[in-house]
N, CA, C and O atoms as CSV, one atom per row, in Angstrom:
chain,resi,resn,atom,element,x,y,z
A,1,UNK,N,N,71.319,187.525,31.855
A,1,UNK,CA,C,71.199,188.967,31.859
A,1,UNK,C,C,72.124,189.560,30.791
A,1,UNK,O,O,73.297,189.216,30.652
A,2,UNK,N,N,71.413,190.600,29.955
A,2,UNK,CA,C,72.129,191.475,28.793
A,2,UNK,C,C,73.480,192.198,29.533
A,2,UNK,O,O,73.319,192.783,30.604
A,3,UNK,N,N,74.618,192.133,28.992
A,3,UNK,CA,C,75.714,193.146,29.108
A,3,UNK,C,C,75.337,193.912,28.408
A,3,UNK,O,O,75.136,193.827,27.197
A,4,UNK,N,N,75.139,195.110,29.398
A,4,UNK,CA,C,75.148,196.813,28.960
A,4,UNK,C,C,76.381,197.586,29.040
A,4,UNK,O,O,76.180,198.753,29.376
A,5,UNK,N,N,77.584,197.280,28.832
A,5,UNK,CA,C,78.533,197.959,29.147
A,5,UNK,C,C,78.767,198.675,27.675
A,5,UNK,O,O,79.773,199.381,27.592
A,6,UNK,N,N,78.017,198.568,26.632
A,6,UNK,CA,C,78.280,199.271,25.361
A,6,UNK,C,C,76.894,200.434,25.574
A,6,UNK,O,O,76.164,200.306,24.591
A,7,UNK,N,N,76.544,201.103,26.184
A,7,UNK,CA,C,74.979,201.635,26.779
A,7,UNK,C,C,76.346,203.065,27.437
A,7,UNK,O,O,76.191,204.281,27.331
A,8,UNK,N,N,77.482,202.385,28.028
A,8,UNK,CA,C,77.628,203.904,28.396
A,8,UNK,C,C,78.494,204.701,27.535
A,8,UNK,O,O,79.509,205.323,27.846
A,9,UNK,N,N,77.686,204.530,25.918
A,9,UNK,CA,C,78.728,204.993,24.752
A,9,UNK,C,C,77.844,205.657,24.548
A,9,UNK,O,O,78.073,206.863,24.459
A,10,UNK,N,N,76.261,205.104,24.362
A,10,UNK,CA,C,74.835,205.686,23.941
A,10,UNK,C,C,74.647,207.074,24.196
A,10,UNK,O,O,74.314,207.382,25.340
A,11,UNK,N,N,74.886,208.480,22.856
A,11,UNK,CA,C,74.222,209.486,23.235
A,11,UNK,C,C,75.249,210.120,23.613
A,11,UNK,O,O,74.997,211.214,24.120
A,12,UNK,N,N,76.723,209.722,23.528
A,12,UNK,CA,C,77.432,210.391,23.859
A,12,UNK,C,C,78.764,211.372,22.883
A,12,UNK,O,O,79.248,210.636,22.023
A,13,UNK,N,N,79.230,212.435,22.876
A,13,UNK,CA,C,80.074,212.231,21.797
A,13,UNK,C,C,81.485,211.276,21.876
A,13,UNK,O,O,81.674,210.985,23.057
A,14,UNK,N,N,82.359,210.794,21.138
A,14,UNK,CA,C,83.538,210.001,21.033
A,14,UNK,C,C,84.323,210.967,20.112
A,14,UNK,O,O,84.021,211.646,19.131
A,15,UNK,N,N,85.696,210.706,20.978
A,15,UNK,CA,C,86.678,211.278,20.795
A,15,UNK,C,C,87.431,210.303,19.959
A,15,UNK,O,O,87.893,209.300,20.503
A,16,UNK,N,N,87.647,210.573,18.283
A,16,UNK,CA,C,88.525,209.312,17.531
A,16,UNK,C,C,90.023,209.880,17.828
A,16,UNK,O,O,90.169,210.871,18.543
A,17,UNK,N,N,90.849,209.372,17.390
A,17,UNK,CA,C,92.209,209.225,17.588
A,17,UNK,C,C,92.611,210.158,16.433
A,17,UNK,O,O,93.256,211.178,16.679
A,18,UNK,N,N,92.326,209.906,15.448
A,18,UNK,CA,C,92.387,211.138,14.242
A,18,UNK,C,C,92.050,212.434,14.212
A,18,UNK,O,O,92.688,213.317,13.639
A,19,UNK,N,N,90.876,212.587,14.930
A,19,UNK,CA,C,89.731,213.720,15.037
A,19,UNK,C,C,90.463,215.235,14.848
A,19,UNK,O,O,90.030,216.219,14.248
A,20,UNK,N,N,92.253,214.984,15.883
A,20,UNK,CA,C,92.507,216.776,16.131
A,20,UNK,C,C,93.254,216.949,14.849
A,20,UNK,O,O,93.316,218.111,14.448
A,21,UNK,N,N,93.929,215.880,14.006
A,21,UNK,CA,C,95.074,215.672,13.262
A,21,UNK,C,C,94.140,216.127,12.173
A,21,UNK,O,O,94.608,217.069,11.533
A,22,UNK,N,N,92.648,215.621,11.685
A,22,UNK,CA,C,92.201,215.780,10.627
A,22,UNK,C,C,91.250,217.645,10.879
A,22,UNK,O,O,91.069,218.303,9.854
A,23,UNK,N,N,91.036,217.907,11.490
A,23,UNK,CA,C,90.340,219.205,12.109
A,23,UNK,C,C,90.818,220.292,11.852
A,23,UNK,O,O,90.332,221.273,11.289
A,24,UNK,N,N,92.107,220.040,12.416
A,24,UNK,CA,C,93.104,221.232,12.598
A,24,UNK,C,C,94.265,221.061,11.097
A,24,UNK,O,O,95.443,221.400,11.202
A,25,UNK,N,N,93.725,220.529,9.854
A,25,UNK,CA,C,93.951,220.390,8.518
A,25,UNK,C,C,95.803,219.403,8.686
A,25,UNK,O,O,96.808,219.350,7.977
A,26,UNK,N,N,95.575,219.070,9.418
A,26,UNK,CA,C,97.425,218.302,9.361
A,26,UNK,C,C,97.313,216.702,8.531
A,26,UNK,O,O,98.313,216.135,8.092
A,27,UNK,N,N,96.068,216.201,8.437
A,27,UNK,CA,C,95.844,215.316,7.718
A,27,UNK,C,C,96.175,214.739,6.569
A,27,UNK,O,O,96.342,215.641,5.748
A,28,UNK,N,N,96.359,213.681,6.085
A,28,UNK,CA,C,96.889,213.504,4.568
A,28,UNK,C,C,95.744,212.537,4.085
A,28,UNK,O,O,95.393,211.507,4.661
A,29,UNK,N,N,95.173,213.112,2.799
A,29,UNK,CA,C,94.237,212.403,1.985
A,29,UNK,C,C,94.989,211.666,1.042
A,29,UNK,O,O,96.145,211.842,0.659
A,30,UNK,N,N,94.166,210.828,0.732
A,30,UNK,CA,C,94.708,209.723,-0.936
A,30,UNK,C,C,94.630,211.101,-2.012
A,30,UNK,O,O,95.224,211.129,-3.089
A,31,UNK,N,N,94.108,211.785,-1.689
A,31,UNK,CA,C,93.772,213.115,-2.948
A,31,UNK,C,C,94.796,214.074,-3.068
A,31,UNK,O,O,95.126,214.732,-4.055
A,32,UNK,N,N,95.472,214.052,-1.376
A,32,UNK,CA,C,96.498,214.835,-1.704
A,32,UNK,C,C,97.940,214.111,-1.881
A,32,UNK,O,O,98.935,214.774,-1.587
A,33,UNK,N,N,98.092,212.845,-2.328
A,33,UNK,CA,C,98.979,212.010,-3.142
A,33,UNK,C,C,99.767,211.933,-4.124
A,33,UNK,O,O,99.496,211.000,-4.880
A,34,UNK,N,N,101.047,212.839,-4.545
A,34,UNK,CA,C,101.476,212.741,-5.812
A,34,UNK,C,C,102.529,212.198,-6.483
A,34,UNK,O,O,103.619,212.765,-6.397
A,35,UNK,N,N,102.395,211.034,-7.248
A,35,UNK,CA,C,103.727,210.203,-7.153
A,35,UNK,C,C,104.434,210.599,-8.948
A,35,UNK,O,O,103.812,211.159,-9.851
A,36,UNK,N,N,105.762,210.127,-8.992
A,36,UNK,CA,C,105.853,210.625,-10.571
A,36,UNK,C,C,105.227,209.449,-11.449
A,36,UNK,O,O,105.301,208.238,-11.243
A,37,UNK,N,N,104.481,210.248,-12.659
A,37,UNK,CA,C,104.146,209.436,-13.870
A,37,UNK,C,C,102.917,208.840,-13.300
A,37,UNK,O,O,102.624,207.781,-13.855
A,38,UNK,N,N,101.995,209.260,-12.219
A,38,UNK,CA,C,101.219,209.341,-11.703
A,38,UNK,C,C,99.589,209.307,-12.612
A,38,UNK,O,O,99.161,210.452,-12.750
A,39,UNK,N,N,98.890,208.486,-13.072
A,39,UNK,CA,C,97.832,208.279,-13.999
A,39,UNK,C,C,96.268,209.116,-12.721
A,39,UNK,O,O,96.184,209.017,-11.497
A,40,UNK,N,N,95.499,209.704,-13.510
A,40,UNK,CA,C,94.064,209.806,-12.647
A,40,UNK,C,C,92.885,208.617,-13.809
A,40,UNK,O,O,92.892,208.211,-14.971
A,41,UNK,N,N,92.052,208.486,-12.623
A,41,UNK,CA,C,90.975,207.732,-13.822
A,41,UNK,C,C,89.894,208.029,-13.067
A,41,UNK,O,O,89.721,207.945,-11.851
A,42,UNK,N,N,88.965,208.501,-14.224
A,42,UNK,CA,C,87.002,208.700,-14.053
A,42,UNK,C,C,86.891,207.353,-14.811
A,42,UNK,O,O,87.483,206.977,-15.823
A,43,UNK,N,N,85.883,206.674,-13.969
A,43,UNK,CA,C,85.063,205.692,-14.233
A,43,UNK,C,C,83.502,206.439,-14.172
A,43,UNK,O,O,83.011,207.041,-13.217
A,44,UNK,N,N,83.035,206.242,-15.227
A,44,UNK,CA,C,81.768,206.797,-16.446
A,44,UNK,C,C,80.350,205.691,-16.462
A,44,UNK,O,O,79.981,205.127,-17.492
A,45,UNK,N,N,79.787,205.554,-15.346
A,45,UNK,CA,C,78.497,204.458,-15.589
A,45,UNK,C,C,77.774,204.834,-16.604
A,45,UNK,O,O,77.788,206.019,-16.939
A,46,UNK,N,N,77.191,204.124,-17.121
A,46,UNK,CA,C,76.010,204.463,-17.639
A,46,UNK,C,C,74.652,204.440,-17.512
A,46,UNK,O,O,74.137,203.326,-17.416
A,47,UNK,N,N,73.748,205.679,-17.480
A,47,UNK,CA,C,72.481,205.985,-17.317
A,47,UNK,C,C,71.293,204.956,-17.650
A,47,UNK,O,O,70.262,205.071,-16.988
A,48,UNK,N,N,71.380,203.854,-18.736
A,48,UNK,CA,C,70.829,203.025,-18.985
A,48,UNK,C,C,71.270,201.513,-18.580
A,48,UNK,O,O,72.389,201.196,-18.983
A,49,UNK,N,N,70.847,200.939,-18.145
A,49,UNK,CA,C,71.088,199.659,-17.490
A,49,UNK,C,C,71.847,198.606,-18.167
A,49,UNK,O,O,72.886,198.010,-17.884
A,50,UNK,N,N,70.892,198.544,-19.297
A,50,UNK,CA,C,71.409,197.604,-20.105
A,50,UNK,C,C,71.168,197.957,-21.766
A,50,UNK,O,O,70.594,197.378,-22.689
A,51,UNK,N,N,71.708,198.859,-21.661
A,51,UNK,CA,C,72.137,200.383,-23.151
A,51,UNK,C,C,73.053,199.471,-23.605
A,51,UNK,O,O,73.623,198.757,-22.780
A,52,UNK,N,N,73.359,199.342,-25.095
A,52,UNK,CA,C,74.550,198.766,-25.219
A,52,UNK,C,C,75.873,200.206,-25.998
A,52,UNK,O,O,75.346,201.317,-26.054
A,53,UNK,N,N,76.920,200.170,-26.359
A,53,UNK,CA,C,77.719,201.397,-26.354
A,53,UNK,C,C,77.692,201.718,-27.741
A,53,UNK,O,O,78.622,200.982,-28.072
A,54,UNK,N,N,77.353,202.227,-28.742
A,54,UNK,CA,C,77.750,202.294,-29.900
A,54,UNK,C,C,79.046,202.972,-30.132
A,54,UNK,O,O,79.950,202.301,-30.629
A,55,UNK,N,N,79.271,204.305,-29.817
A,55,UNK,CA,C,80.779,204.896,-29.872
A,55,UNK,C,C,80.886,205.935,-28.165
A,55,UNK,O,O,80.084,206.274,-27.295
A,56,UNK,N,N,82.436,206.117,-28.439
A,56,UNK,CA,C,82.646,206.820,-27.082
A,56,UNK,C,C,83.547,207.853,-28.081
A,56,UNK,O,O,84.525,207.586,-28.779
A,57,UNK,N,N,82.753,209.288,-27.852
A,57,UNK,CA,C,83.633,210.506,-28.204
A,57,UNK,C,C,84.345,211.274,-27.212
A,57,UNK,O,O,83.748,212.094,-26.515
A,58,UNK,N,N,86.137,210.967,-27.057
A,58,UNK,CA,C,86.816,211.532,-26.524
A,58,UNK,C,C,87.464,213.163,-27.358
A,58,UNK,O,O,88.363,213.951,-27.061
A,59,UNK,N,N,86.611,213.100,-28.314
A,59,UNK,CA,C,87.426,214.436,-28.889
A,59,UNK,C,C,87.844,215.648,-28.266
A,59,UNK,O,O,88.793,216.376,-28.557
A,60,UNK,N,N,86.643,215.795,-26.996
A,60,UNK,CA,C,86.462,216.783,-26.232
A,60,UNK,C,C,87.452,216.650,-25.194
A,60,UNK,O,O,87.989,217.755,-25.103
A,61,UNK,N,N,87.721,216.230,-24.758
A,61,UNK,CA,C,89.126,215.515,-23.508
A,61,UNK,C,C,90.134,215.389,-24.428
A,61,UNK,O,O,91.093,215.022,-23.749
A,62,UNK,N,N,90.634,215.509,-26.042
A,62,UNK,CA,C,91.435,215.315,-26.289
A,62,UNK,C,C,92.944,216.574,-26.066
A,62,UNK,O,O,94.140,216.694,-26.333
A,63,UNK,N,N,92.026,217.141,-25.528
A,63,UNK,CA,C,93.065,218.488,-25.258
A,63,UNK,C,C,93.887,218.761,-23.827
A,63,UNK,O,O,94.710,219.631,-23.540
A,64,UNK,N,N,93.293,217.596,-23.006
A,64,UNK,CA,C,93.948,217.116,-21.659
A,64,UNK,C,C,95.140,217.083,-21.778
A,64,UNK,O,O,95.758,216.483,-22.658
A,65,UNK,N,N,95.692,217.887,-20.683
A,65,UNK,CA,C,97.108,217.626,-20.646
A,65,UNK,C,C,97.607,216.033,-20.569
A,65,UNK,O,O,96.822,215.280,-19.994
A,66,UNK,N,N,98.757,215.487,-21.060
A,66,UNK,CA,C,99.280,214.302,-20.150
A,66,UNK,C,C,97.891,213.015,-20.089
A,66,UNK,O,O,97.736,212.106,-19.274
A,67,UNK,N,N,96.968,213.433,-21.393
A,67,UNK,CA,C,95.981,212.308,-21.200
A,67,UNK,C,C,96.522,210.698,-21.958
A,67,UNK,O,O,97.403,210.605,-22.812
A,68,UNK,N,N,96.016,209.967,-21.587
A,68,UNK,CA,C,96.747,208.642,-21.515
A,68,UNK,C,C,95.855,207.613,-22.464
A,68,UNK,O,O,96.095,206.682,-23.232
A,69,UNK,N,N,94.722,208.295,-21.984
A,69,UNK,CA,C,93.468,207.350,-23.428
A,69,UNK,C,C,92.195,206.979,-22.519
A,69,UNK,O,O,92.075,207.185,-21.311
A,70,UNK,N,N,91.323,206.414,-23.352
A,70,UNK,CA,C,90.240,205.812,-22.709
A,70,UNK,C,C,89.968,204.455,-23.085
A,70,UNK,O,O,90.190,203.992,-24.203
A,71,UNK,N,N,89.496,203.857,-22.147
A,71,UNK,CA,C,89.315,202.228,-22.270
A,71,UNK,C,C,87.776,201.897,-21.561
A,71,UNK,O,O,87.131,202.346,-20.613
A,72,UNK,N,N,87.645,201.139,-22.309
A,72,UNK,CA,C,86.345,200.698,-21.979
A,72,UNK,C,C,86.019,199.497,-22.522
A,72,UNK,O,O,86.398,199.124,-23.632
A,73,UNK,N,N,85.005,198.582,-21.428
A,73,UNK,CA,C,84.683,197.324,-21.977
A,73,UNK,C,C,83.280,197.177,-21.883
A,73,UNK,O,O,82.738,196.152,-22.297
């Protein structure tokens, strides 16, 4: 015979352990993280699968504060 003892979860709401901490805004995200000398990075897919790269123009981002460079392989 099946154990149904996971059946009296079914349909019901659950109360997480986090739920009032993150709700009621007391929460801490990775986003709201700020350490010194602290780097951000966008990772940039590309639209074509198997495109190969001819150049990458950062000229436009070159006016970023505190920008660090771009790398790509």
């Amino acid at each position: 015979m099946a154990d149904h003892g996971s059946a009296r979860f079914v349909g019901r709401s659950m109360l997480w352990r986090e739920d009032q901490r993150l709700l009621t805004g007391q929460g801490q995200f990775i986003a709201d993280l700020a350490l010194p000398q602290m780097l951000h990075a966008t990772f940039v897919r590309s639209e074509l699968a198997h495109a190969r790269i001819r150049s990458v123009d950062v000229a436009r981002r070159s006016h970023t504060w505190g920008r660090n460079g771009a790398h790509w392989s």
